[in-house]
């Protein structure tokens, strides 16, 4: 039932910062999850654990009920299934053109060329960036870069898509565009995990919410439970 689970995960950065202090989450397949919390609460560190970029100092990660062993093979598998859209699109985009950028991932999966082309076209269209395909990524506006960085991840066709602060620095119009993308993915049965400061957004959009504070989950549940019970 749970596609992704973290169990009692602790993580400390090399400088001694305890970023996660025993965090457990259990994500149901196909659900919309929001992670709320102030800057520094540990949201990004949590996300980096969900696709194995960081390895817990203590605790475990399960994908589809199976414990993730941190060997090369299982990490490659995990990263195909769990895609992350980072907050800053500039750290993600590096190819010469938008089309090359979005092709890079599926090319690396050694898919047949027609399938690569199809995935790239679908990802560009669903993020409304198809008309930009021949543009150099460094000429794009912030909102455009953001959407291309989403297309990048969608082209990998992951089962779970994680968005780190996807609406930060965007105006209401562009935020709506991003939410439309979430909803389209949701309809396709994808599991979506989003971090945000936006309580309204979490309340109206999410099926399930985690609230983080200082490296811990301090509250979790459906929006009504989290916001109305306390
Ligand atoms: P959030 O995403 O909620 O803003 P982070 O996961 O980025 O929180 O940060 C959690 C804590 O870990 C913060 O105290 C932050 O300063 C610290 N931190 C994040 N990245 C590093 C790093 N690379 N080295 C040391 N400390 C870090
Ligand atoms: P689009 O090309 O999709 O129309 P815009 O360039 O208009 O996107 O930017 C979308 C939003 O991002 C706007 O609210 C704008 O103020 C904001 N924005 C633009 N550039 C930056 C930037 N470098 N850093 C933070 N926010 C930005």
PDB file of C-alpha atoms and ligand atoms in Angstrom:
ATOM      1  CA  UNK A   1       0.000   0.000   0.000  1.00  0.00           C
ATOM      2  CA  UNK A   2       2.854   2.373   0.762  1.00  0.00           C
ATOM      3  CA  UNK A   3       5.031   3.131  -2.227  1.00  0.00           C
ATOM      4  CA  UNK A   4       7.651   4.964  -0.180  1.00  0.00           C
ATOM      5  CA  UNK A   5       8.511   4.781   3.490  1.00  0.00           C
ATOM      6  CA  UNK A   6      11.136   6.311   5.725  1.00  0.00           C
ATOM      7  CA  UNK A   7      11.530   4.731   9.121  1.00  0.00           C
ATOM      8  CA  UNK A   8      13.150   6.587  12.035  1.00  0.00           C
ATOM      9  CA  UNK A   9      15.646   8.335   9.833  1.00  0.00           C
ATOM     10  CA  UNK A  10      18.397  10.414  11.376  1.00  0.00           C
ATOM     11  CA  UNK A  11      20.803  12.516   9.370  1.00  0.00           C
ATOM     12  CA  UNK A  12      23.677  14.753  10.360  1.00  0.00           C
ATOM     13  CA  UNK A  13      25.679  16.906   7.926  1.00  0.00           C
ATOM     14  CA  UNK A  14      29.472  16.718   8.093  1.00  0.00           C
ATOM     15  CA  UNK A  15      29.575  19.989  10.057  1.00  0.00           C
ATOM     16  CA  UNK A  16      27.496  18.401  12.818  1.00  0.00           C
ATOM     17  CA  UNK A  17      24.086  19.902  11.934  1.00  0.00           C
ATOM     18  CA  UNK A  18      21.405  17.394  12.913  1.00  0.00           C
ATOM     19  CA  UNK A  19      19.004  17.913  10.011  1.00  0.00           C
ATOM     20  CA  UNK A  20      16.728  14.905  10.619  1.00  0.00           C
ATOM     21  CA  UNK A  21      16.093  13.601  14.115  1.00  0.00           C
ATOM     22  CA  UNK A  22      14.122  10.410  13.703  1.00  0.00           C
ATOM     23  CA  UNK A  23      11.772  11.076  10.814  1.00  0.00           C
ATOM     24  CA  UNK A  24       9.186   8.561   9.632  1.00  0.00           C
ATOM     25  CA  UNK A  25       6.839   8.992   6.712  1.00  0.00           C
ATOM     26  CA  UNK A  26       4.667   6.595   4.731  1.00  0.00           C
ATOM     27  CA  UNK A  27       3.481   7.665   1.310  1.00  0.00           C
ATOM     28  CA  UNK A  28       0.519   5.982  -0.350  1.00  0.00           C
ATOM     29  CA  UNK A  29       0.682   5.386  -4.072  1.00  0.00           C
ATOM     30  CA  UNK A  30      -1.087   7.990  -6.196  1.00  0.00           C
ATOM     31  CA  UNK A  31      -1.557  10.483  -3.369  1.00  0.00           C
ATOM     32  CA  UNK A  32      -0.770  14.178  -3.180  1.00  0.00           C
ATOM     33  CA  UNK A  33       1.502  14.906  -0.231  1.00  0.00           C
ATOM     34  CA  UNK A  34       2.532  18.308   1.104  1.00  0.00           C
ATOM     35  CA  UNK A  35       5.459  18.887   3.460  1.00  0.00           C
ATOM     36  CA  UNK A  36       5.159  22.171   5.324  1.00  0.00           C
ATOM     37  CA  UNK A  37       7.841  23.805   7.399  1.00  0.00           C
ATOM     38  CA  UNK A  38       9.965  26.916   7.830  1.00  0.00           C
ATOM     39  CA  UNK A  39      13.357  27.325   6.184  1.00  0.00           C
ATOM     40  CA  UNK A  40      15.827  24.956   7.755  1.00  0.00           C
ATOM     41  CA  UNK A  41      13.158  22.553   9.046  1.00  0.00           C
ATOM     42  CA  UNK A  42      14.705  19.685   7.077  1.00  0.00           C
ATOM     43  CA  UNK A  43      12.422  19.396   4.051  1.00  0.00           C
ATOM     44  CA  UNK A  44      15.203  19.306   1.436  1.00  0.00           C
ATOM     45  CA  UNK A  45      17.240  16.883   3.502  1.00  0.00           C
ATOM     46  CA  UNK A  46      14.189  14.631   3.766  1.00  0.00           C
ATOM     47  CA  UNK A  47      13.706  14.755  -0.017  1.00  0.00           C
ATOM     48  CA  UNK A  48      17.347  13.919  -0.710  1.00  0.00           C
ATOM     49  CA  UNK A  49      16.778  10.736   1.299  1.00  0.00           C
ATOM     50  CA  UNK A  50      13.720   9.753  -0.726  1.00  0.00           C
ATOM     51  CA  UNK A  51      15.711   9.016  -3.876  1.00  0.00           C
ATOM     52  CA  UNK A  52      18.871   7.876  -2.189  1.00  0.00           C
ATOM     53  CA  UNK A  53      21.050  10.932  -2.816  1.00  0.00           C
ATOM     54  CA  UNK A  54      21.633  10.977   0.934  1.00  0.00           C
ATOM     55  CA  UNK A  55      21.958   7.834   2.996  1.00  0.00           C
ATOM     56  CA  UNK A  56      20.476   7.857   6.508  1.00  0.00           C
ATOM     57  CA  UNK A  57      22.940   7.747   9.390  1.00  0.00           C
ATOM     58  CA  UNK A  58      20.242   5.731  11.128  1.00  0.00           C
ATOM     59  CA  UNK A  59      16.911   4.340   9.959  1.00  0.00           C
ATOM     60  CA  UNK A  60      15.605   2.809   6.758  1.00  0.00           C
ATOM     61  CA  UNK A  61      14.060   3.590   3.389  1.00  0.00           C
ATOM     62  CA  UNK A  62      11.537   1.284   1.700  1.00  0.00           C
ATOM     63  CA  UNK A  63      10.355   1.437  -1.896  1.00  0.00           C
ATOM     64  CA  UNK A  64       7.218  -0.631  -2.591  1.00  0.00           C
ATOM     65  CA  UNK A  65       7.714  -2.429   0.694  1.00  0.00           C
ATOM     66  CA  UNK A  66      11.280  -3.417  -0.082  1.00  0.00           C
ATOM     67  CA  UNK A  67      14.137  -2.070   1.964  1.00  0.00           C
ATOM     68  CA  UNK A  68      16.567  -0.041  -0.114  1.00  0.00           C
ATOM     69  CA  UNK A  69      20.104  -1.409   0.081  1.00  0.00           C
ATOM     70  CA  UNK A  70      22.501   1.325  -0.838  1.00  0.00           C
ATOM     71  CA  UNK A  71      24.327  -0.570  -3.559  1.00  0.00           C
ATOM     72  CA  UNK A  72      24.791   0.925  -7.017  1.00  0.00           C
ATOM     73  CA  UNK A  73      22.157  -1.189  -8.691  1.00  0.00           C
ATOM     74  CA  UNK A  74      19.336  -0.477  -6.261  1.00  0.00           C
ATOM     75  CA  UNK A  75      20.180   3.236  -6.233  1.00  0.00           C
ATOM     76  CA  UNK A  76      19.933   3.398 -10.025  1.00  0.00           C
ATOM     77  CA  UNK A  77      16.556   1.638  -9.810  1.00  0.00           C
ATOM     78  CA  UNK A  78      15.341   3.969  -7.082  1.00  0.00           C
ATOM     79  CA  UNK A  79      16.342   7.111  -8.990  1.00  0.00           C
ATOM     80  CA  UNK A  80      14.403   5.956 -12.038  1.00  0.00           C
ATOM     81  CA  UNK A  81      11.306   5.655  -9.864  1.00  0.00           C
ATOM     82  CA  UNK A  82      11.698   8.788  -7.755  1.00  0.00           C
ATOM     83  CA  UNK A  83      12.383  12.090  -9.557  1.00  0.00           C
ATOM     84  CA  UNK A  84      13.212  15.365  -7.821  1.00  0.00           C
ATOM     85  CA  UNK A  85      12.583  18.841  -9.185  1.00  0.00           C
ATOM     86  CA  UNK A  86      14.957  21.086  -7.265  1.00  0.00           C
ATOM     87  CA  UNK A  87      14.027  24.523  -6.055  1.00  0.00           C
ATOM     88  CA  UNK A  88      16.676  26.280  -8.094  1.00  0.00           C
ATOM     89  CA  UNK A  89      16.298  25.380 -11.785  1.00  0.00           C
ATOM     90  CA  UNK A  90      19.793  26.692 -12.536  1.00  0.00           C
ATOM     91  CA  UNK A  91      21.456  23.761 -10.789  1.00  0.00           C
ATOM     92  CA  UNK A  92      19.450  21.345 -12.930  1.00  0.00           C
ATOM     93  CA  UNK A  93      19.699  22.814 -16.438  1.00  0.00           C
ATOM     94  CA  UNK A  94      22.958  22.517 -18.298  1.00  0.00           C
ATOM     95  CA  UNK A  95      22.373  21.455 -21.934  1.00  0.00           C
ATOM     96  CA  UNK A  96      22.652  23.853 -24.872  1.00  0.00           C
ATOM     97  CA  UNK A  97      18.975  23.822 -25.849  1.00  0.00           C
ATOM     98  CA  UNK A  98      15.720  23.031 -24.102  1.00  0.00           C
ATOM     99  CA  UNK A  99      15.162  19.983 -26.303  1.00  0.00           C
ATOM    100  CA  UNK A 100      18.653  18.615 -25.620  1.00  0.00           C
ATOM    101  CA  UNK A 101      18.180  19.278 -21.940  1.00  0.00           C
ATOM    102  CA  UNK A 102      14.988  17.259 -21.718  1.00  0.00           C
ATOM    103  CA  UNK A 103      16.355  14.502 -24.015  1.00  0.00           C
ATOM    104  CA  UNK A 104      19.383  13.890 -21.862  1.00  0.00           C
ATOM    105  CA  UNK A 105      17.678  11.753 -19.203  1.00  0.00           C
ATOM    106  CA  UNK A 106      15.739   9.396 -21.504  1.00  0.00           C
ATOM    107  CA  UNK A 107      18.787   9.071 -23.823  1.00  0.00           C
ATOM    108  CA  UNK A 108      20.749   7.873 -20.816  1.00  0.00           C
ATOM    109  CA  UNK A 109      18.125   5.212 -20.171  1.00  0.00           C
ATOM    110  CA  UNK A 110      19.083   3.771 -23.588  1.00  0.00           C
ATOM    111  CA  UNK A 111      15.515   3.927 -24.833  1.00  0.00           C
ATOM    112  CA  UNK A 112      14.837   3.621 -28.565  1.00  0.00           C
ATOM    113  CA  UNK A 113      15.100   7.019 -30.290  1.00  0.00           C
ATOM    114  CA  UNK A 114      11.384   7.255 -31.246  1.00  0.00           C
ATOM    115  CA  UNK A 115      10.456   6.696 -27.605  1.00  0.00           C
ATOM    116  CA  UNK A 116      12.936   9.352 -26.466  1.00  0.00           C
ATOM    117  CA  UNK A 117      11.407  11.795 -28.949  1.00  0.00           C
ATOM    118  CA  UNK A 118       7.902  10.950 -27.801  1.00  0.00           C
ATOM    119  CA  UNK A 119       8.747  11.417 -24.140  1.00  0.00           C
ATOM    120  CA  UNK A 120      10.476  14.725 -24.819  1.00  0.00           C
ATOM    121  CA  UNK A 121       7.538  16.007 -26.839  1.00  0.00           C
ATOM    122  CA  UNK A 122       5.009  14.914 -24.202  1.00  0.00           C
ATOM    123  CA  UNK A 123       7.027  16.426 -21.348  1.00  0.00           C
ATOM    124  CA  UNK A 124       7.511  19.731 -23.151  1.00  0.00           C
ATOM    125  CA  UNK A 125       3.839  19.925 -24.073  1.00  0.00           C
ATOM    126  CA  UNK A 126       2.581  19.092 -20.606  1.00  0.00           C
ATOM    127  CA  UNK A 127       4.756  21.834 -19.090  1.00  0.00           C
ATOM    128  CA  UNK A 128       3.857  24.333 -21.816  1.00  0.00           C
ATOM    129  CA  UNK A 129       7.471  24.655 -23.005  1.00  0.00           C
ATOM    130  CA  UNK A 130       7.206  22.998 -26.412  1.00  0.00           C
ATOM    131  CA  UNK A 131       7.576  26.273 -28.290  1.00  0.00           C
ATOM    132  CA  UNK A 132      10.839  26.905 -26.446  1.00  0.00           C
ATOM    133  CA  UNK A 133      12.466  23.668 -27.555  1.00  0.00           C
ATOM    134  CA  UNK A 134      15.191  25.252 -29.696  1.00  0.00           C
ATOM    135  CA  UNK A 135      16.060  27.988 -27.192  1.00  0.00           C
ATOM    136  CA  UNK A 136      19.261  27.959 -25.157  1.00  0.00           C
ATOM    137  CA  UNK A 137      18.280  27.274 -21.536  1.00  0.00           C
ATOM    138  CA  UNK A 138      20.253  30.252 -20.225  1.00  0.00           C
ATOM    139  CA  UNK A 139      18.055  32.662 -22.203  1.00  0.00           C
ATOM    140  CA  UNK A 140      14.877  31.519 -20.515  1.00  0.00           C
ATOM    141  CA  UNK A 141      12.964  33.500 -17.914  1.00  0.00           C
ATOM    142  CA  UNK A 142      12.777  32.158 -14.379  1.00  0.00           C
ATOM    143  CA  UNK A 143       9.264  30.796 -14.841  1.00  0.00           C
ATOM    144  CA  UNK A 144      10.278  29.117 -18.096  1.00  0.00           C
ATOM    145  CA  UNK A 145      13.379  27.544 -16.516  1.00  0.00           C
ATOM    146  CA  UNK A 146      11.212  26.254 -13.740  1.00  0.00           C
ATOM    147  CA  UNK A 147       8.892  24.540 -16.219  1.00  0.00           C
ATOM    148  CA  UNK A 148      11.774  23.094 -18.242  1.00  0.00           C
ATOM    149  CA  UNK A 149      13.281  21.680 -15.046  1.00  0.00           C
ATOM    150  CA  UNK A 150       9.935  19.942 -14.480  1.00  0.00           C
ATOM    151  CA  UNK A 151       9.894  18.634 -18.075  1.00  0.00           C
ATOM    152  CA  UNK A 152      13.391  17.283 -17.416  1.00  0.00           C
ATOM    153  CA  UNK A 153      12.128  15.092 -14.621  1.00  0.00           C
ATOM    154  CA  UNK A 154       8.861  14.098 -16.345  1.00  0.00           C
ATOM    155  CA  UNK A 155      10.807  12.780 -19.351  1.00  0.00           C
ATOM    156  CA  UNK A 156      12.249  10.131 -17.035  1.00  0.00           C
ATOM    157  CA  UNK A 157       8.665   8.978 -16.372  1.00  0.00           C
ATOM    158  CA  UNK A 158       9.169   8.480 -12.631  1.00  0.00           C
ATOM    159  CA  UNK A 159       6.510   6.888 -10.459  1.00  0.00           C
ATOM    160  CA  UNK A 160       6.945   9.497  -7.736  1.00  0.00           C
ATOM    161  CA  UNK A 161       7.714  13.132  -8.388  1.00  0.00           C
ATOM    162  CA  UNK A 162       9.089  15.357  -5.665  1.00  0.00           C
ATOM    163  CA  UNK A 163       8.955  19.139  -5.944  1.00  0.00           C
ATOM    164  CA  UNK A 164      11.099  21.216  -3.607  1.00  0.00           C
ATOM    165  CA  UNK A 165       9.344  24.559  -3.107  1.00  0.00           C
ATOM    166  CA  UNK A 166       7.904  24.611  -6.628  1.00  0.00           C
ATOM    167  CA  UNK A 167       5.955  27.821  -6.153  1.00  0.00           C
ATOM    168  CA  UNK A 168       8.687  29.919  -4.551  1.00  0.00           C
ATOM    169  CA  UNK A 169       9.271  33.243  -6.370  1.00  0.00           C
ATOM    170  CA  UNK A 170       6.342  32.676  -8.724  1.00  0.00           C
ATOM    171  CA  UNK A 171       3.347  34.950  -9.073  1.00  0.00           C
ATOM    172  CA  UNK A 172      -0.224  33.599  -8.675  1.00  0.00           C
ATOM    173  CA  UNK A 173      -0.614  33.091 -12.425  1.00  0.00           C
ATOM    174  CA  UNK A 174       2.488  30.939 -12.691  1.00  0.00           C
ATOM    175  CA  UNK A 175       1.649  29.109  -9.480  1.00  0.00           C
ATOM    176  CA  UNK A 176      -1.646  28.119 -11.064  1.00  0.00           C
ATOM    177  CA  UNK A 177       0.253  26.732 -14.062  1.00  0.00           C
ATOM    178  CA  UNK A 178       2.375  24.576 -11.763  1.00  0.00           C
ATOM    179  CA  UNK A 179      -0.708  23.301  -9.916  1.00  0.00           C
ATOM    180  CA  UNK A 180      -2.273  22.385 -13.269  1.00  0.00           C
ATOM    181  CA  UNK A 181       0.818  20.264 -13.971  1.00  0.00           C
ATOM    182  CA  UNK A 182       0.464  18.559 -10.558  1.00  0.00           C
ATOM    183  CA  UNK A 183      -3.180  17.801 -11.204  1.00  0.00           C
ATOM    184  CA  UNK A 184      -2.488  16.345 -14.645  1.00  0.00           C
ATOM    185  CA  UNK A 185       0.176  14.076 -13.116  1.00  0.00           C
ATOM    186  CA  UNK A 186      -2.176  13.086 -10.354  1.00  0.00           C
ATOM    187  CA  UNK A 187      -4.842  12.066 -12.858  1.00  0.00           C
ATOM    188  CA  UNK A 188      -2.244   9.827 -14.490  1.00  0.00           C
ATOM    189  CA  UNK A 189      -1.811   8.090 -11.128  1.00  0.00           C
ATOM    190  CA  UNK A 190       1.574   9.580 -10.201  1.00  0.00           C
ATOM    191  CA  UNK A 191       2.478  10.120  -6.577  1.00  0.00           C
ATOM    192  CA  UNK A 192       3.403  13.732  -5.880  1.00  0.00           C
ATOM    193  CA  UNK A 193       5.302  15.131  -2.922  1.00  0.00           C
ATOM    194  CA  UNK A 194       5.631  18.886  -2.588  1.00  0.00           C
ATOM    195  CA  UNK A 195       7.341  21.076  -0.031  1.00  0.00           C
ATOM    196  CA  UNK A 196       5.919  24.523   0.517  1.00  0.00           C
ATOM    197  CA  UNK A 197       5.515  27.421   2.946  1.00  0.00           C
ATOM    198  CA  UNK A 198       2.090  27.987   1.513  1.00  0.00           C
ATOM    199  CA  UNK A 199      -0.427  26.751   4.068  1.00  0.00           C
ATOM    200  CA  UNK A 200      -3.401  27.637   1.851  1.00  0.00           C
ATOM    201  CA  UNK A 201      -1.959  25.626  -1.009  1.00  0.00           C
ATOM    202  CA  UNK A 202      -1.258  22.631   1.206  1.00  0.00           C
ATOM    203  CA  UNK A 203      -4.729  22.784   2.697  1.00  0.00           C
ATOM    204  CA  UNK A 204      -6.571  23.045  -0.601  1.00  0.00           C
ATOM    205  CA  UNK A 205      -4.400  20.718  -2.680  1.00  0.00           C
ATOM    206  CA  UNK A 206      -2.956  17.917  -0.554  1.00  0.00           C
ATOM    207  CA  UNK A 207      -4.454  14.555   0.417  1.00  0.00           C
ATOM    208  CA  UNK A 208      -2.015  14.269   3.283  1.00  0.00           C
ATOM    209  CA  UNK A 209       0.235  16.730   5.071  1.00  0.00           C
ATOM    210  CA  UNK A 210       3.429  16.496   7.098  1.00  0.00           C
ATOM    211  CA  UNK A 211       4.525  19.450   9.158  1.00  0.00           C
ATOM    212  CA  UNK A 212       8.243  19.618   9.920  1.00  0.00           C
ATOM    213  CA  UNK A 213      10.047  21.621  12.541  1.00  0.00           C
ATOM    214  CA  UNK A 214      13.724  21.487  13.449  1.00  0.00           C
ATOM    215  CA  UNK A 215      14.355  18.096  11.895  1.00  0.00           C
ATOM    216  CA  UNK A 216      11.209  16.428  13.159  1.00  0.00           C
ATOM    217  CA  UNK A 217       7.685  15.728  11.936  1.00  0.00           C
ATOM    218  CA  UNK A 218       5.560  17.568  14.473  1.00  0.00           C
ATOM    219  CA  UNK A 219       2.183  16.849  12.920  1.00  0.00           C
ATOM    220  CA  UNK A 220       0.735  14.761  10.104  1.00  0.00           C
ATOM    221  CA  UNK A 221      -2.595  13.773   8.660  1.00  0.00           C
ATOM    222  CA  UNK A 222      -5.299  14.854   6.259  1.00  0.00           C
ATOM    223  CA  UNK A 223      -5.643  18.642   5.844  1.00  0.00           C
ATOM    224  CA  UNK A 224      -8.719  18.718   8.070  1.00  0.00           C
ATOM    225  CA  UNK A 225      -7.014  16.785  10.817  1.00  0.00           C
ATOM    226  CA  UNK A 226      -3.789  18.793  10.714  1.00  0.00           C
ATOM    227  CA  UNK A 227      -5.421  22.229  10.612  1.00  0.00           C
ATOM    228  CA  UNK A 228      -8.644  21.784  12.512  1.00  0.00           C
ATOM    229  CA  UNK A 229      -8.012  19.274  15.299  1.00  0.00           C
ATOM    230  CA  UNK A 230      -5.311  21.142  17.181  1.00  0.00           C
TER     231      UNK A 230
HETATM  232  P1  LIG B   1      14.532  23.093   4.469  1.00  0.00           P
HETATM  233  O1  LIG B   1      14.554  22.410   3.148  1.00  0.00           O
HETATM  234  O2  LIG B   1      13.325  22.796   5.284  1.00  0.00           O
HETATM  235  O3  LIG B   1      14.787  24.564   4.355  1.00  0.00           O
HETATM  236  P2  LIG B   1      17.104  21.793   4.887  1.00  0.00           P
HETATM  237  O4  LIG B   1      16.893  20.336   4.783  1.00  0.00           O
HETATM  238  O5  LIG B   1      17.688  22.525   3.739  1.00  0.00           O
HETATM  239  O6  LIG B   1      15.742  22.496   5.350  1.00  0.00           O
HETATM  240  O7  LIG B   1      18.036  22.091   6.142  1.00  0.00           O
HETATM  241  C1  LIG B   1      17.908  21.414   7.396  1.00  0.00           C
HETATM  242  C2  LIG B   1      19.074  21.845   8.288  1.00  0.00           C
HETATM  243  O8  LIG B   1      20.287  21.333   7.730  1.00  0.00           O
HETATM  244  C3  LIG B   1      19.253  23.337   8.393  1.00  0.00           C
HETATM  245  O9  LIG B   1      19.746  23.612   9.723  1.00  0.00           O
HETATM  246  C4  LIG B   1      20.340  23.644   7.385  1.00  0.00           C
HETATM  247  O10 LIG B   1      21.065  24.774   7.733  1.00  0.00           O
HETATM  248  C5  LIG B   1      21.188  22.388   7.455  1.00  0.00           C
HETATM  249  N1  LIG B   1      21.870  22.067   6.187  1.00  0.00           N
HETATM  250  C6  LIG B   1      21.309  21.902   4.961  1.00  0.00           C
HETATM  251  N2  LIG B   1      22.243  21.569   4.047  1.00  0.00           N
HETATM  252  C7  LIG B   1      23.428  21.509   4.712  1.00  0.00           C
HETATM  253  C8  LIG B   1      24.773  21.200   4.343  1.00  0.00           C
HETATM  254  N3  LIG B   1      25.075  20.878   3.091  1.00  0.00           N
HETATM  255  N4  LIG B   1      25.725  21.235   5.312  1.00  0.00           N
HETATM  256  C9  LIG B   1      25.409  21.566   6.585  1.00  0.00           C
HETATM  257  N5  LIG B   1      24.181  21.846   7.009  1.00  0.00           N
HETATM  258  C10 LIG B   1      23.182  21.829   6.094  1.00  0.00           C
HETATM  259  P1  LIG B   2       7.356  33.220 -17.624  1.00  0.00           P
HETATM  260  O1  LIG B   2       8.458  33.280 -18.593  1.00  0.00           O
HETATM  261  O2  LIG B   2       6.858  31.838 -17.367  1.00  0.00           O
HETATM  262  O3  LIG B   2       6.270  34.187 -17.960  1.00  0.00           O
HETATM  263  P2  LIG B   2       8.492  35.063 -15.727  1.00  0.00           P
HETATM  264  O4  LIG B   2       9.873  35.307 -16.171  1.00  0.00           O
HETATM  265  O5  LIG B   2       7.463  36.074 -16.020  1.00  0.00           O
HETATM  266  O6  LIG B   2       7.975  33.619 -16.214  1.00  0.00           O
HETATM  267  O7  LIG B   2       8.593  34.828 -14.157  1.00  0.00           O
HETATM  268  C1  LIG B   2       7.592  34.229 -13.387  1.00  0.00           C
HETATM  269  C2  LIG B   2       7.672  34.749 -11.975  1.00  0.00           C
HETATM  270  O8  LIG B   2       8.997  34.576 -11.457  1.00  0.00           O
HETATM  271  C3  LIG B   2       7.377  36.214 -11.842  1.00  0.00           C
HETATM  272  O9  LIG B   2       6.562  36.364 -10.671  1.00  0.00           O
HETATM  273  C4  LIG B   2       8.714  36.888 -11.639  1.00  0.00           C
HETATM  274  O10 LIG B   2       8.618  37.995 -10.777  1.00  0.00           O
HETATM  275  C5  LIG B   2       9.506  35.803 -10.963  1.00  0.00           C
HETATM  276  N1  LIG B   2      10.934  35.841 -11.306  1.00  0.00           N
HETATM  277  C6  LIG B   2      11.461  36.112 -12.496  1.00  0.00           C
HETATM  278  N2  LIG B   2      12.795  36.012 -12.473  1.00  0.00           N
HETATM  279  C7  LIG B   2      13.128  35.674 -11.215  1.00  0.00           C
HETATM  280  C8  LIG B   2      14.366  35.407 -10.517  1.00  0.00           C
HETATM  281  N3  LIG B   2      15.543  35.436 -11.117  1.00  0.00           N
HETATM  282  N4  LIG B   2      14.300  35.055  -9.220  1.00  0.00           N
HETATM  283  C9  LIG B   2      13.137  35.004  -8.592  1.00  0.00           C
HETATM  284  N5  LIG B   2      11.943  35.239  -9.174  1.00  0.00           N
HETATM  285  C10 LIG B   2      11.931  35.574 -10.457  1.00  0.00           C
END
